[in-house]
């Protein structure tokens, strides 16, 4: 087995495409993994979360909480992940994540198939804030919908 394509990803490596108040670091893109998956790190300040409840039509996501705690609602069921806990979020299932706790949360997300790196890049180019009309337009282009 060849190790010619191996990579060490150090803390702080990757592209910062933070958007909607979150720190979002692209650690690996689809180009890096031969089209297999993407890897992101989300930094969620206390009292903040991702977009409102939404559905991915294309991607499965595996969240691993690596610091702090995070609340995730998946198909109406509430979960609290602590350090080291993982949650698989299949495509087509409504979900939302947020940090109602007093400490910062860090999540490593493996997303398959890849492509969310382009979505996050577009989100990062929006004006600061959470204008959900603009966010929703970007989401639509990448097969994501807001749950009503």
Coordinates of C-alpha atoms in Angstrom, one line a residue:
X1 CA 0.0 0.0 0.0
X2 CA 1.4 3.3 -1.0
X3 CA 1.5 6.3 1.3
X4 CA 2.4 8.7 -1.5
X5 CA -0.8 10.7 -1.1
X6 CA -1.0 10.8 2.7
X7 CA -1.5 14.1 4.4
X8 CA -1.2 15.4 8.0
X9 CA -3.7 18.1 8.7
X10 CA -2.5 20.3 11.5
X11 CA -4.6 22.3 13.8
X12 CA -5.2 25.6 12.1
X13 CA -4.6 24.1 8.6
X14 CA -7.3 24.6 6.0
X15 CA -9.2 27.4 4.5
X16 CA -11.3 29.6 6.7
X17 CA -14.7 30.1 5.0
X18 CA -16.6 31.3 8.1
X19 CA -20.1 32.4 7.5
X20 CA -23.4 33.2 9.3
X21 CA -21.4 33.7 12.5
X22 CA -19.7 30.3 12.5
X23 CA -16.1 29.5 12.1
X24 CA -15.9 27.1 9.2
X25 CA -12.6 25.6 8.2
X26 CA -12.3 23.5 5.1
X27 CA -9.8 20.8 6.1
X28 CA -10.1 18.6 3.0
X29 CA -12.0 19.1 -0.2
X30 CA -13.3 16.6 -2.7
X31 CA -10.2 17.3 -4.9
X32 CA -8.0 16.3 -1.9
X33 CA -9.8 13.0 -1.4
X34 CA -10.3 11.9 -5.0
X35 CA -14.0 12.8 -4.9
X36 CA -14.7 10.6 -1.8
X37 CA -15.6 13.2 0.9
X38 CA -14.9 16.6 2.4
X39 CA -13.8 17.4 5.9
X40 CA -14.7 20.6 7.8
X41 CA -14.3 21.9 11.3
X42 CA -17.1 24.1 12.7
X43 CA -16.4 26.5 15.5
X44 CA -19.7 27.4 17.2
X45 CA -19.7 30.2 19.8
X46 CA -22.0 29.9 22.8
X47 CA -25.6 30.8 21.9
X48 CA -25.2 30.2 18.1
X49 CA -25.9 27.5 15.6
X50 CA -26.0 26.6 12.0
X51 CA -28.8 27.5 9.7
X52 CA -32.3 26.8 10.8
X53 CA -33.6 23.3 10.4
X54 CA -32.6 22.2 6.9
X55 CA -32.3 19.2 4.6
X56 CA -29.4 18.1 2.4
X57 CA -30.6 16.3 -0.7
X58 CA -27.1 15.3 -1.8
X59 CA -24.9 14.7 1.3
X60 CA -24.6 12.5 4.3
X61 CA -22.8 14.2 7.3
X62 CA -20.9 12.6 10.2
X63 CA -20.5 15.0 13.1
X64 CA -17.9 14.4 15.8
X65 CA -17.8 16.8 18.7
X66 CA -14.2 17.5 19.5
X67 CA -14.6 20.3 22.1
X68 CA -17.4 21.4 24.3
X69 CA -21.0 20.1 23.6
X70 CA -23.5 20.6 20.8
X71 CA -27.2 20.2 20.5
X72 CA -28.5 18.5 17.4
X73 CA -32.1 18.0 16.4
X74 CA -32.3 15.2 13.8
X75 CA -35.7 14.4 12.3
X76 CA -37.3 16.0 15.4
X77 CA -35.3 13.9 17.9
X78 CA -32.9 15.9 20.2
X79 CA -29.4 14.8 20.8
X80 CA -26.6 16.3 22.9
X81 CA -23.1 15.4 21.8
X82 CA -20.1 15.7 24.1
X83 CA -16.4 15.5 23.3
X84 CA -15.8 12.4 21.2
X85 CA -19.5 11.7 20.5
X86 CA -20.5 11.2 16.8
X87 CA -23.8 11.5 15.0
X88 CA -24.5 10.3 11.5
X89 CA -27.0 12.6 9.7
X90 CA -28.2 11.0 6.5
X91 CA -29.2 13.0 3.5
X92 CA -32.9 13.8 3.3
X93 CA -33.4 14.1 7.0
X94 CA -34.2 17.5 8.6
X95 CA -31.7 18.7 11.1
X96 CA -30.3 21.7 12.9
X97 CA -27.3 22.1 15.3
X98 CA -26.7 24.8 17.9
X99 CA -24.7 25.6 21.0
X100 CA -26.9 26.6 23.9
X101 CA -24.0 26.0 26.3
X102 CA -21.5 28.5 27.9
X103 CA -18.4 27.2 26.2
X104 CA -17.3 27.2 22.5
X105 CA -18.1 24.0 20.5
X106 CA -15.9 22.5 17.9
X107 CA -17.2 19.9 15.5
X108 CA -15.4 17.9 12.8
X109 CA -17.7 17.0 10.0
X110 CA -17.1 14.4 7.3
X111 CA -19.4 15.0 4.3
X112 CA -20.0 12.6 1.5
X113 CA -20.1 13.1 -1.4
X114 CA -18.0 16.2 -1.3
X115 CA -19.1 19.6 -2.6
X116 CA -20.1 21.6 0.5
X117 CA -16.8 23.4 0.3
X118 CA -18.3 25.3 -2.7
X119 CA -21.5 26.0 -0.7
X120 CA -19.5 27.4 2.3
X121 CA -17.3 29.5 0.0
X122 CA -20.4 31.1 -1.5
X123 CA -21.9 31.7 2.0
X124 CA -18.6 33.3 3.1
X125 CA -19.0 35.8 0.2
X126 CA -22.4 37.1 1.5
X127 CA -22.6 40.3 3.5
X128 CA -22.0 39.8 7.2
X129 CA -25.1 38.7 9.2
X130 CA -27.8 36.2 8.8
X131 CA -29.9 37.4 5.9
X132 CA -31.8 34.1 5.4
X133 CA -33.2 35.2 2.0
X134 CA -29.6 35.4 0.7
X135 CA -28.6 32.2 2.6
X136 CA -31.6 30.4 1.2
X137 CA -30.7 31.3 -2.4
X138 CA -27.2 29.8 -1.9
X139 CA -28.7 26.7 -0.2
X140 CA -31.0 26.1 -3.1
X141 CA -28.1 26.1 -5.6
X142 CA -26.4 23.3 -3.5
X143 CA -29.5 21.1 -3.0
X144 CA -30.3 22.2 0.6
X145 CA -33.7 23.4 1.7
X146 CA -35.0 25.1 4.8
X147 CA -37.6 23.1 6.7
X148 CA -40.7 25.1 7.3

